[in-house]
PDB file of C-alpha atoms in Angstrom:
ATOM      1  CA  MET A   1     -15.666  20.996  12.882  1.00  0.00           C
ATOM      2  CA  GLU A   2     -13.115  22.163  10.364  1.00  0.00           C
ATOM      3  CA  GLU A   3     -12.247  19.844   7.523  1.00  0.00           C
ATOM      4  CA  LYS A   4      -8.573  19.591   8.542  1.00  0.00           C
ATOM      5  CA  GLU A   5      -9.544  18.382  12.026  1.00  0.00           C
ATOM      6  CA  TYR A   6     -12.044  15.933  10.577  1.00  0.00           C
ATOM      7  CA  ILE A   7      -9.403  14.475   8.257  1.00  0.00           C
ATOM      8  CA  GLN A   8      -7.117  13.925  11.253  1.00  0.00           C
ATOM      9  CA  GLN A   9     -10.000  12.260  13.100  1.00  0.00           C
ATOM     10  CA  LEU A  10     -10.643   9.948  10.163  1.00  0.00           C
ATOM     11  CA  ALA A  11      -6.964   9.025   9.970  1.00  0.00           C
ATOM     12  CA  LYS A  12      -6.977   8.177  13.691  1.00  0.00           C
ATOM     13  CA  LYS A  13     -10.165   6.154  13.239  1.00  0.00           C
ATOM     14  CA  TYR A  14      -8.708   4.068  10.396  1.00  0.00           C
ATOM     15  CA  GLU A  15      -5.174   3.682  11.766  1.00  0.00           C
ATOM     16  CA  PRO A  16      -5.967   0.686  14.006  1.00  0.00           C
ATOM     17  CA  MET A  17      -7.934  -0.906  11.151  1.00  0.00           C
ATOM     18  CA  VAL A  18      -4.961  -0.973   8.761  1.00  0.00           C
ATOM     19  CA  LYS A  19      -4.067  -4.579   8.111  1.00  0.00           C
ATOM     20  CA  ASP A  20      -0.498  -5.844   8.028  1.00  0.00           C
ATOM     21  CA  PHE A  21       0.225  -6.933   4.471  1.00  0.00           C
ATOM     22  CA  LEU A  22       2.586  -9.786   5.295  1.00  0.00           C
ATOM     23  CA  GLY A  23       0.666 -11.040   8.302  1.00  0.00           C
ATOM     24  CA  GLU A  24      -2.768 -10.940   6.715  1.00  0.00           C
ATOM     25  CA  PHE A  25      -2.289 -11.504   2.993  1.00  0.00           C
ATOM     26  CA  ASN A  26       0.692 -13.838   2.519  1.00  0.00           C
ATOM     27  CA  LYS A  27      -0.945 -17.271   2.728  1.00  0.00           C
ATOM     28  CA  SER A  28       2.018 -19.097   1.223  1.00  0.00           C
ATOM     29  CA  GLU A  29       3.834 -21.774   3.167  1.00  0.00           C
ATOM     30  CA  ASN A  30       6.803 -21.721   0.780  1.00  0.00           C
ATOM     31  CA  ASN A  31       8.660 -18.440   1.112  1.00  0.00           C
ATOM     32  CA  GLU A  32      12.174 -17.181   0.679  1.00  0.00           C
ATOM     33  CA  GLU A  33      13.827 -14.369   2.576  1.00  0.00           C
ATOM     34  CA  PHE A  34      14.149 -11.169   0.559  1.00  0.00           C
ATOM     35  CA  LYS A  35      16.496  -8.555   2.018  1.00  0.00           C
ATOM     36  CA  LEU A  36      15.338  -4.937   1.985  1.00  0.00           C
ATOM     37  CA  PRO A  37      17.302  -1.707   2.469  1.00  0.00           C
ATOM     38  CA  GLY A  38      15.305  -0.590   5.529  1.00  0.00           C
ATOM     39  CA  LYS A  39      14.113   2.549   3.772  1.00  0.00           C
ATOM     40  CA  THR A  40      11.311   3.685   1.493  1.00  0.00           C
ATOM     41  CA  LEU A  41      11.198   2.114  -1.946  1.00  0.00           C
ATOM     42  CA  LEU A  42       9.519   3.354  -5.105  1.00  0.00           C
ATOM     43  CA  LEU A  43       8.337   1.677  -8.274  1.00  0.00           C
ATOM     44  CA  GLY A  44      10.799   2.448 -11.031  1.00  0.00           C
ATOM     45  CA  SER A  45      10.709   1.705 -14.731  1.00  0.00           C
ATOM     46  CA  GLU A  46      10.010  -1.450 -16.644  1.00  0.00           C
ATOM     47  CA  ILE A  47      13.084  -2.556 -18.552  1.00  0.00           C
ATOM     48  CA  PHE A  48      12.895  -5.607 -20.827  1.00  0.00           C
ATOM     49  CA  GLY A  49      10.048  -7.114 -18.799  1.00  0.00           C
ATOM     50  CA  GLN A  50      11.737  -6.512 -15.435  1.00  0.00           C
ATOM     51  CA  PHE A  51      10.492  -3.918 -12.951  1.00  0.00           C
ATOM     52  CA  GLU A  52      12.856  -1.690 -11.049  1.00  0.00           C
ATOM     53  CA  LEU A  53      12.579  -0.813  -7.397  1.00  0.00           C
ATOM     54  CA  THR A  54      14.455   2.331  -6.417  1.00  0.00           C
ATOM     55  CA  ASP A  55      15.025   4.275  -3.229  1.00  0.00           C
ATOM     56  CA  THR A  56      13.851   7.868  -2.783  1.00  0.00           C
ATOM     57  CA  GLN A  57      17.045   9.146  -4.457  1.00  0.00           C
ATOM     58  CA  HIS A  58      16.105   6.982  -7.485  1.00  0.00           C
ATOM     59  CA  LEU A  59      19.058   4.661  -6.942  1.00  0.00           C
ATOM     60  CA  LEU A  60      18.330   1.152  -8.164  1.00  0.00           C
ATOM     61  CA  PHE A  61      17.695  -1.309  -5.357  1.00  0.00           C
ATOM     62  CA  ALA A  62      16.426  -4.361  -7.252  1.00  0.00           C
ATOM     63  CA  GLN A  63      14.877  -5.644 -10.440  1.00  0.00           C
ATOM     64  CA  VAL A  64      12.021  -8.118 -10.184  1.00  0.00           C
ATOM     65  CA  LYS A  65      10.325 -10.309 -12.760  1.00  0.00           C
ATOM     66  CA  SER A  66       6.780  -8.912 -12.647  1.00  0.00           C
ATOM     67  CA  ILE A  67       4.693  -5.945 -11.604  1.00  0.00           C
ATOM     68  CA  GLU A  68       3.018  -8.193  -9.028  1.00  0.00           C
ATOM     69  CA  HIS A  69       6.393  -8.991  -7.445  1.00  0.00           C
ATOM     70  CA  ALA A  70       7.227  -5.281  -7.392  1.00  0.00           C
ATOM     71  CA  LYS A  71       3.908  -4.436  -5.749  1.00  0.00           C
ATOM     72  CA  TYR A  72       4.307  -7.274  -3.245  1.00  0.00           C
ATOM     73  CA  ILE A  73       7.671  -5.924  -2.141  1.00  0.00           C
ATOM     74  CA  LEU A  74       6.423  -2.338  -1.999  1.00  0.00           C
ATOM     75  CA  TYR A  75       3.358  -3.274   0.069  1.00  0.00           C
ATOM     76  CA  ALA A  76       5.490  -5.412   2.394  1.00  0.00           C
ATOM     77  CA  ASN A  77       7.985  -2.558   2.789  1.00  0.00           C
ATOM     78  CA  ARG A  78       5.398  -0.208   4.363  1.00  0.00           C
ATOM     79  CA  LYS A  79       7.187  -0.284   7.730  1.00  0.00           C
ATOM     80  CA  THR A  80      10.651  -0.572   6.122  1.00  0.00           C
ATOM     81  CA  PRO A  81      11.725  -3.941   7.554  1.00  0.00           C
ATOM     82  CA  ALA A  82      15.219  -5.360   6.970  1.00  0.00           C
ATOM     83  CA  SER A  83      13.779  -8.391   5.163  1.00  0.00           C
ATOM     84  CA  ILE A  84      10.473 -10.002   4.194  1.00  0.00           C
ATOM     85  CA  GLN A  85       9.162 -13.437   3.342  1.00  0.00           C
ATOM     86  CA  LEU A  86       8.517 -13.545  -0.416  1.00  0.00           C
ATOM     87  CA  PRO A  87       6.419 -16.439  -1.724  1.00  0.00           C
ATOM     88  CA  ILE A  88       8.257 -18.730  -4.103  1.00  0.00           C
ATOM     89  CA  ASN A  89       5.085 -19.483  -6.080  1.00  0.00           C
ATOM     90  CA  ASP A  90       4.048 -16.680  -8.461  1.00  0.00           C
ATOM     91  CA  ASN A  91       0.354 -17.467  -7.888  1.00  0.00           C
ATOM     92  CA  ASP A  92       0.793 -16.823  -4.152  1.00  0.00           C
ATOM     93  CA  VAL A  93       2.397 -13.456  -4.912  1.00  0.00           C
ATOM     94  CA  ASN A  94      -0.421 -12.553  -7.309  1.00  0.00           C
ATOM     95  CA  SER A  95      -3.102 -13.661  -4.859  1.00  0.00           C
ATOM     96  CA  ALA A  96      -1.630 -11.647  -1.972  1.00  0.00           C
ATOM     97  CA  VAL A  97      -1.372  -8.506  -4.116  1.00  0.00           C
ATOM     98  CA  LYS A  98      -4.892  -8.918  -5.530  1.00  0.00           C
ATOM     99  CA  ASP A  99      -6.441  -9.467  -2.083  1.00  0.00           C
ATOM    100  CA  TYR A 100      -4.540  -6.534  -0.552  1.00  0.00           C
ATOM    101  CA  GLU A 101      -5.549  -4.199  -3.366  1.00  0.00           C
ATOM    102  CA  LYS A 102      -9.172  -5.247  -2.936  1.00  0.00           C
ATOM    103  CA  TYR A 103      -8.822  -4.470   0.789  1.00  0.00           C
ATOM    104  CA  LEU A 104      -7.318  -1.033  -0.017  1.00  0.00           C
ATOM    105  CA  ASP A 105     -10.097  -0.289  -2.511  1.00  0.00           C
ATOM    106  CA  ASN A 106     -12.702  -1.089   0.147  1.00  0.00           C
ATOM    107  CA  LEU A 107     -10.844   1.105   2.624  1.00  0.00           C
ATOM    108  CA  VAL A 108     -11.004   3.971   0.126  1.00  0.00           C
ATOM    109  CA  LYS A 109     -14.761   3.449  -0.245  1.00  0.00           C
ATOM    110  CA  ASP A 110     -15.212   3.499   3.543  1.00  0.00           C
ATOM    111  CA  ILE A 111     -13.169   6.690   3.933  1.00  0.00           C
ATOM    112  CA  ILE A 112     -15.115   8.403   1.147  1.00  0.00           C
ATOM    113  CA  SER A 113     -18.394   7.311   2.690  1.00  0.00           C
ATOM    114  CA  ASP A 114     -17.413   8.678   6.118  1.00  0.00           C
ATOM    115  CA  TYR A 115     -16.183  11.916   4.605  1.00  0.00           C
ATOM    116  CA  LEU A 116     -19.334  12.464   2.547  1.00  0.00           C
ATOM    117  CA  ILE A 117     -21.506  12.002   5.631  1.00  0.00           C
ATOM    118  CA  GLN A 118     -19.769  14.997   7.199  1.00  0.00           C
ATOM    119  CA  TYR A 119     -19.354  16.994   3.966  1.00  0.00           C
ATOM    120  CA  PRO A 120     -22.081  15.762   1.580  1.00  0.00           C
ATOM    121  CA  THR A 121     -21.632  18.497  -1.031  1.00  0.00           C
ATOM    122  CA  SER A 122     -17.835  18.389  -1.174  1.00  0.00           C
ATOM    123  CA  SER A 123     -16.040  17.180  -4.274  1.00  0.00           C
ATOM    124  CA  ARG A 124     -12.690  16.889  -2.446  1.00  0.00           C
ATOM    125  CA  TYR A 125     -13.182  13.292  -1.350  1.00  0.00           C
ATOM    126  CA  MET A 126     -10.340  11.909  -3.512  1.00  0.00           C
ATOM    127  CA  THR A 127      -7.909  14.545  -2.227  1.00  0.00           C
ATOM    128  CA  VAL A 128      -9.010  13.774   1.323  1.00  0.00           C
ATOM    129  CA  THR A 129      -8.593  10.029   0.748  1.00  0.00           C
ATOM    130  CA  ASN A 130      -5.092  10.597  -0.630  1.00  0.00           C
ATOM    131  CA  THR A 131      -4.235  12.728   2.405  1.00  0.00           C
ATOM    132  CA  ILE A 132      -5.460  10.044   4.798  1.00  0.00           C
ATOM    133  CA  PHE A 133      -3.548   7.329   2.920  1.00  0.00           C
ATOM    134  CA  LYS A 134      -0.424   9.472   3.181  1.00  0.00           C
ATOM    135  CA  MET A 135      -1.000   9.962   6.921  1.00  0.00           C
ATOM    136  CA  LEU A 136      -1.346   6.179   7.310  1.00  0.00           C
ATOM    137  CA  ASN A 137       1.680   5.499   5.071  1.00  0.00           C
ATOM    138  CA  LEU A 138      -0.464   3.520   2.619  1.00  0.00           C
ATOM    139  CA  ASN A 139      -0.093   3.344  -1.144  1.00  0.00           C
ATOM    140  CA  ARG A 140      -2.179   1.725  -3.842  1.00  0.00           C
ATOM    141  CA  TYR A 141      -0.042   0.916  -6.897  1.00  0.00           C
TER     142      TYR A 141
END
């Protein structure tokens, strides 16, 4: 099997395993609604301790108080909803981000392991993992 086909197979294999960030990792019972633009957001610059979130044209959407808040919003925006539930407690935000990043890191390890079974001498496993993450619309900030 050609590598390109195998990468597509791996993406299809992992697609149903992708966990919903908000549904699986937000354990907080005290949330506030946070409106989103319904489009892809990017991590912008840090300015005076605040982190910018921009759209794909680099237009400022919001400034948030920590990198964890920025990551939380970016992870929750994977499917570009109109709004999300953002925990009020900073520890709940930090915990959700930490747990989700641990989950993503384990997913990367699983993808690499599967890939190296098929192509044991290849050194392209990070490129392949990035390609699969892109196909699944996943990011690890």
